[in-house]
CSV table of C-alpha atoms in Angstrom, one decimal:
chain,number,residue,atom,x,y,z
A,278,MET,CA,31.7,3.3,19.2
A,279,LYS,CA,33.5,4.1,16.0
A,280,ASP,CA,30.4,3.2,14.0
A,281,THR,CA,28.2,5.4,16.2
A,282,LEU,CA,30.5,8.4,15.9
A,283,SER,CA,30.6,8.0,12.2
A,284,LEU,CA,26.8,7.9,12.0
A,285,ILE,CA,26.6,11.0,14.2
A,286,GLY,CA,29.0,12.8,11.8
A,287,MET,CA,26.9,11.7,8.9
A,288,TYR,CA,23.7,12.9,10.4
A,289,MET,CA,25.1,16.3,11.3
A,290,LYS,CA,26.8,16.7,7.9
A,291,THR,CA,23.5,15.9,6.1
A,292,THR,CA,21.5,18.2,8.4
A,293,ALA,CA,23.9,21.1,7.9
A,294,LYS,CA,23.8,20.6,4.1
A,295,SER,CA,20.0,20.7,4.1
A,296,TRP,CA,19.8,23.8,6.3
A,297,PHE,CA,22.5,25.7,4.4
A,298,GLN,CA,21.7,24.7,0.8
A,299,TYR,CA,20.6,28.3,0.1
A,300,ARG,CA,23.5,30.1,1.8
A,301,VAL,CA,22.2,33.7,1.4
A,302,ASP,CA,18.8,32.7,2.8
A,303,ALA,CA,20.5,30.8,5.7
A,304,VAL,CA,22.6,33.8,6.6
A,305,LEU,CA,19.6,36.2,6.5
A,306,ARG,CA,17.4,33.9,8.5
A,307,SER,CA,20.1,33.4,11.2
A,308,LEU,CA,20.6,37.1,11.3
A,309,ALA,CA,16.8,37.6,11.6
A,310,VAL,CA,16.8,35.3,14.7
A,311,PHE,CA,19.8,37.2,16.1
A,312,LEU,CA,18.1,40.6,15.6
A,313,ARG,CA,14.7,39.4,16.9
A,314,GLU,CA,16.3,38.3,20.2
A,315,ALA,CA,18.6,41.3,20.4
A,316,THR,CA,15.6,43.7,20.3
A,317,GLY,CA,14.7,42.9,23.8
A,318,ILE,CA,18.3,43.3,25.0
A,319,ILE,CA,18.5,46.7,23.3
A,320,VAL,CA,15.3,47.9,25.2
A,321,ILE,CA,16.9,46.8,28.5
A,322,TYR,CA,20.1,48.5,27.6
A,323,PHE,CA,18.5,51.9,27.0
A,324,THR,CA,16.3,51.4,30.1
A,325,LEU,CA,19.3,50.8,32.3
A,326,LEU,CA,21.1,53.8,30.8
A,327,LYS,CA,18.3,55.8,32.3
A,328,PHE,CA,18.1,54.0,35.7
A,329,ASP,CA,21.7,52.9,36.0
A,330,GLU,CA,20.9,49.5,37.6
A,331,LEU,CA,18.3,46.9,38.4
A,332,ASN,CA,18.3,45.7,42.1
A,333,GLY,CA,22.1,46.3,42.1
A,334,TRP,CA,22.8,44.8,38.7
A,335,ASN,CA,24.4,47.2,36.2
A,336,ILE,CA,24.0,47.0,32.4
A,337,TYR,CA,27.1,44.9,31.8
A,338,GLU,CA,26.2,42.4,34.6
A,339,MET,CA,22.7,42.1,33.0
A,340,LEU,CA,24.3,41.5,29.6
A,341,PHE,CA,26.5,38.7,31.1
A,342,LEU,CA,23.3,37.2,32.7
A,343,PHE,CA,21.6,37.2,29.3
A,344,SER,CA,24.8,35.8,27.5
A,345,LEU,CA,24.5,32.5,29.5
A,346,LEU,CA,20.8,32.2,28.6
A,347,PHE,CA,21.3,32.6,24.9
A,348,LEU,CA,24.6,30.7,24.6
A,349,THR,CA,23.1,27.6,26.4
A,350,TYR,CA,20.0,27.7,24.2
A,351,GLY,CA,22.1,28.0,21.1
A,352,ILE,CA,24.1,24.9,21.9
A,353,MET,CA,21.0,23.0,23.2
A,354,ILE,CA,19.0,23.5,20.1
A,355,ILE,CA,21.7,21.9,17.9
A,356,PHE,CA,21.0,18.6,19.7
A,357,PHE,CA,17.4,18.8,20.8
A,358,THR,CA,15.5,20.3,17.8
A,359,GLY,CA,13.9,16.9,17.3
A,360,LEU,CA,12.5,17.0,20.8
A,361,ARG,CA,11.3,20.6,20.4
A,362,ASP,CA,9.3,19.6,17.3
A,363,PHE,CA,8.4,16.1,18.5
A,364,GLY,CA,4.7,16.7,18.9
A,365,GLY,CA,4.2,17.1,15.1
A,366,MET,CA,6.1,13.9,14.5
A,367,VAL,CA,3.8,12.0,16.8
A,368,ARG,CA,0.6,13.5,15.4
A,369,ASN,CA,1.5,12.8,11.8
A,370,GLY,CA,2.8,9.3,12.4
A,371,GLY,CA,6.4,10.1,11.5
A,372,PHE,CA,7.6,8.8,14.9
A,373,ASP,CA,6.8,5.3,13.7
A,374,ARG,CA,9.7,5.4,11.3
A,375,TYR,CA,12.2,5.8,14.1
A,376,ILE,CA,10.7,2.8,16.0
A,377,LEU,CA,11.3,0.5,13.0
A,378,ARG,CA,14.9,1.5,12.5
A,379,PRO,CA,17.7,-0.6,14.1
A,380,ARG,CA,19.0,2.3,16.1
A,381,GLY,CA,18.1,3.9,19.5
A,382,ILE,CA,15.0,6.0,19.1
A,383,LEU,CA,16.2,8.9,21.1
A,384,PHE,CA,19.6,8.8,19.4
A,385,GLN,CA,17.8,9.2,16.0
A,386,ILE,CA,15.5,12.0,17.2
A,387,ILE,CA,18.5,14.0,18.7
A,388,PHE,CA,20.8,13.7,15.7
A,389,VAL,CA,18.3,13.6,12.8
A,390,ASN,CA,17.8,17.4,12.8
A,391,SER,CA,19.3,20.6,14.1
A,392,ASP,CA,17.8,24.1,13.9
A,393,TRP,CA,21.0,25.8,12.8
A,394,PHE,CA,19.3,29.1,12.3
A,395,ALA,CA,18.2,29.2,15.9
A,396,ALA,CA,21.6,27.9,17.0
A,397,LEU,CA,23.5,30.6,15.2
A,398,GLY,CA,21.1,33.4,16.1
A,399,HIS,CA,20.8,32.6,19.8
A,400,GLY,CA,24.4,31.3,20.1
A,401,GLY,CA,25.8,34.2,18.2
A,402,LEU,CA,24.0,36.6,20.4
A,403,GLY,CA,25.2,34.8,23.5
A,404,ILE,CA,28.8,35.0,22.4
A,405,THR,CA,28.4,38.7,21.4
A,406,LEU,CA,27.0,39.6,24.8
A,407,PHE,CA,29.7,37.6,26.5
A,408,LEU,CA,32.4,39.4,24.6
A,409,ILE,CA,30.9,42.8,25.4
A,410,SER,CA,30.3,42.1,29.1
A,411,ALA,CA,32.9,39.5,30.4
A,412,GLY,CA,35.8,42.0,30.6
A,413,ARG,CA,33.7,44.7,32.3
A,414,VAL,CA,32.1,42.9,35.2
A,415,GLY,CA,35.2,42.3,37.4
A,416,ILE,CA,35.6,38.5,36.7
A,417,HIS,CA,39.1,37.2,37.2
A,418,TRP,CA,39.4,34.6,34.4
A,419,ASP,CA,41.8,31.8,35.5
A,420,VAL,CA,41.8,28.1,34.9
A,421,PRO,CA,39.3,27.2,37.8
A,422,THR,CA,36.9,29.9,36.6
A,423,ALA,CA,37.1,28.7,33.0
A,424,ILE,CA,36.4,25.1,34.1
A,425,TYR,CA,33.5,26.2,36.2
A,426,TYR,CA,32.1,28.2,33.3
A,427,PHE,CA,32.5,25.2,30.9
A,428,PHE,CA,30.6,22.8,33.1
A,429,THR,CA,28.0,25.4,33.9
A,430,VAL,CA,27.3,25.8,30.2
A,431,ILE,CA,27.0,22.0,29.9
A,432,GLY,CA,24.7,21.9,32.9
A,433,GLY,CA,22.5,24.7,31.5
A,434,VAL,CA,22.2,22.9,28.1
A,435,LEU,CA,21.2,19.6,29.9
A,436,ILE,CA,18.6,21.4,32.1
A,437,GLN,CA,16.9,22.8,29.0
A,438,GLY,CA,17.3,19.6,27.1
A,439,ALA,CA,15.7,17.7,30.0
A,440,VAL,CA,12.7,20.0,29.8
A,441,PHE,CA,12.4,19.4,26.1
A,442,LEU,CA,12.7,15.6,26.6
A,443,LEU,CA,10.0,15.7,29.4
A,444,LEU,CA,7.6,17.7,27.2
A,445,ALA,CA,8.3,15.4,24.2
A,446,THR,CA,7.5,12.4,26.3
A,447,LEU,CA,4.2,13.9,27.4
A,448,ASN,CA,3.3,14.0,23.7
A,449,LEU,CA,3.2,10.2,23.8
A,450,TYR,CA,0.2,10.5,26.1
A,451,LEU,CA,-1.4,13.8,25.2
A,452,LEU,CA,-0.5,14.1,21.4
A,453,GLN,CA,-0.5,18.0,21.7
A,454,THR,CA,1.5,19.8,24.3
A,455,ASN,CA,2.2,23.2,22.7
A,456,SER,CA,0.3,25.1,25.3
A,457,LEU,CA,2.1,23.3,28.1
A,458,LYS,CA,5.4,24.0,26.4
A,459,SER,CA,4.6,27.7,26.1
A,460,LEU,CA,3.6,27.8,29.8
A,461,LEU,CA,6.5,25.8,31.3
A,462,TYR,CA,9.3,26.7,28.9
A,463,TRP,CA,8.9,29.8,26.7
A,464,ASN,CA,7.1,31.9,29.3
A,465,MET,CA,9.3,30.9,32.1
A,466,ARG,CA,12.4,31.6,30.0
A,467,LYS,CA,11.3,35.3,29.7
A,468,PHE,CA,11.8,35.6,33.5
A,469,ALA,CA,15.3,34.0,33.2
A,470,GLY,CA,16.8,37.1,31.6
A,471,TYR,CA,16.6,39.0,34.9
A,472,PRO,CA,17.9,38.5,38.4
A,473,ILE,CA,15.3,36.3,40.1
A,474,SER,CA,15.7,38.5,43.2
A,475,VAL,CA,13.5,41.2,41.5
A,476,PHE,CA,10.5,38.9,41.3
A,477,HIS,CA,7.8,37.9,43.8
A,478,LYS,CA,8.7,34.9,46.0
A,479,PHE,CA,6.3,32.7,44.1
A,480,ILE,CA,8.2,33.3,40.8
A,481,GLN,CA,11.5,32.7,42.5
A,482,ILE,CA,10.2,29.3,43.8
A,483,LEU,CA,9.1,28.4,40.2
A,484,MET,CA,12.5,29.4,38.8
A,485,ILE,CA,14.5,27.4,41.3
A,486,TYR,CA,12.4,24.3,42.1
A,487,VAL,CA,9.9,23.8,39.3
A,488,MET,CA,11.5,25.0,36.1
A,489,PRO,CA,15.0,25.7,37.3
A,490,PHE,CA,16.1,28.4,34.9
A,491,ALA,CA,17.8,30.1,37.8
A,492,PHE,CA,20.5,27.4,37.6
A,493,VAL,CA,21.0,28.1,33.9
A,494,ASN,CA,22.2,31.6,34.3
A,495,TYR,CA,21.4,33.4,37.6
A,496,PHE,CA,23.4,31.2,40.1
A,497,PRO,CA,26.3,30.7,37.7
A,498,ALA,CA,26.5,34.4,37.2
A,499,GLN,CA,26.3,34.9,41.0
A,500,TYR,CA,29.3,32.6,41.4
A,501,LEU,CA,31.3,34.8,39.1
A,502,LEU,CA,29.9,38.2,40.1
A,503,ARG,CA,29.0,37.8,43.8
A,504,LYS,CA,26.2,40.3,43.9
A,505,ASP,CA,24.6,41.3,47.2
A,506,ASP,CA,21.2,39.8,46.4
A,507,MET,CA,22.8,36.3,46.6
A,508,SER,CA,22.5,36.6,50.3
A,509,GLY,CA,18.9,35.4,50.1
A,510,TYR,CA,19.8,32.0,48.8
A,511,PRO,CA,22.0,29.0,50.0
A,512,GLU,CA,25.5,29.2,48.8
A,513,ILE,CA,25.4,25.6,47.6
A,514,PHE,CA,23.2,26.8,44.8
A,515,LEU,CA,26.2,28.3,43.1
A,516,TYR,CA,27.7,24.9,42.4
A,517,LEU,CA,24.6,22.8,41.5
A,518,THR,CA,24.1,23.6,37.8
A,519,PRO,CA,26.0,20.6,36.4
A,520,VAL,CA,24.5,18.3,39.0
A,521,ILE,CA,20.9,19.4,38.4
A,522,GLY,CA,21.5,19.2,34.6
A,523,VAL,CA,22.7,15.6,34.8
A,524,GLY,CA,20.0,14.7,37.3
A,525,MET,CA,17.1,16.2,35.4
A,526,TYR,CA,18.2,14.7,32.1
A,527,ALA,CA,18.6,11.2,33.7
A,528,ALA,CA,15.1,11.5,35.2
A,529,ALA,CA,13.6,12.7,32.0
A,530,TYR,CA,15.3,9.9,30.1
A,531,LEU,CA,14.0,7.2,32.5
A,532,PHE,CA,10.5,8.7,32.1
A,533,TRP,CA,11.0,8.6,28.3
A,534,ARG,CA,12.0,4.9,28.4
A,535,TYR,CA,9.1,4.0,30.6
A,536,SER,CA,6.6,5.9,28.5
A,537,LEU,CA,7.6,4.3,25.2
A,538,LYS,CA,5.9,1.1,26.4
A,539,PHE,CA,2.5,2.9,26.2
A,540,TYR,CA,3.0,4.6,22.8
A,541,LYS,CA,0.1,4.0,20.3
A,542,SER,CA,0.5,5.2,16.8
A,543,SER,CA,-1.8,8.1,15.8
A,544,GLY,CA,-1.5,7.2,12.1
A,545,ASN,CA,-1.4,10.0,9.6
């Protein structure tokens, strides 16, 4: 265990050095990610200043909803950058190097790289939105609430990490899954910034049962805010984020282990 933790620390230290070797550029690129993602939030902010609320959600409640989405992604991408970019690794034969090394393959992919610019941009925006909104939405912050929030964030990270692991595994069969990733993750993530109750029933089903972004931010936010539109969903959904996160990641990991048996190098 000590050796493993030492290796993790070495990986992360080396990765951070490589990403921040040009510090001014690193700050500017992280800021660029922050501003790119913040643009959509600013549009929503001014829209809600005109219309006051969206299906009962006011501007600060919407910002709190977004804060969970950006914060969980910012944490997730620190650990799962290798899975996000796994398709290129398979196509150019780089994945073969990990197979030959005397360490777990997934362990290496997770810790060999981290997109610190995305982590700081998304995570920084998530923290900023949390600080702006958390004190204005009527949440009573006590120890149980803080514990719930902590495990909810972990669950949201695992849900998205499981999706990346599933899509990475499909690269072992299909070589190229960028279109599938855009459809199942990036496009669905755009819906997740809004209360799912505003969408058609079909979209709600997708967000709950197919690509469960609703458990990343909507249902956790509902536990803390108790909005009226929660009446359309089972109350048990408020508590399932950590369970779904662990369950999805375990299932994706088993699929990964099974699929490695069928990997055939594509060469370079």
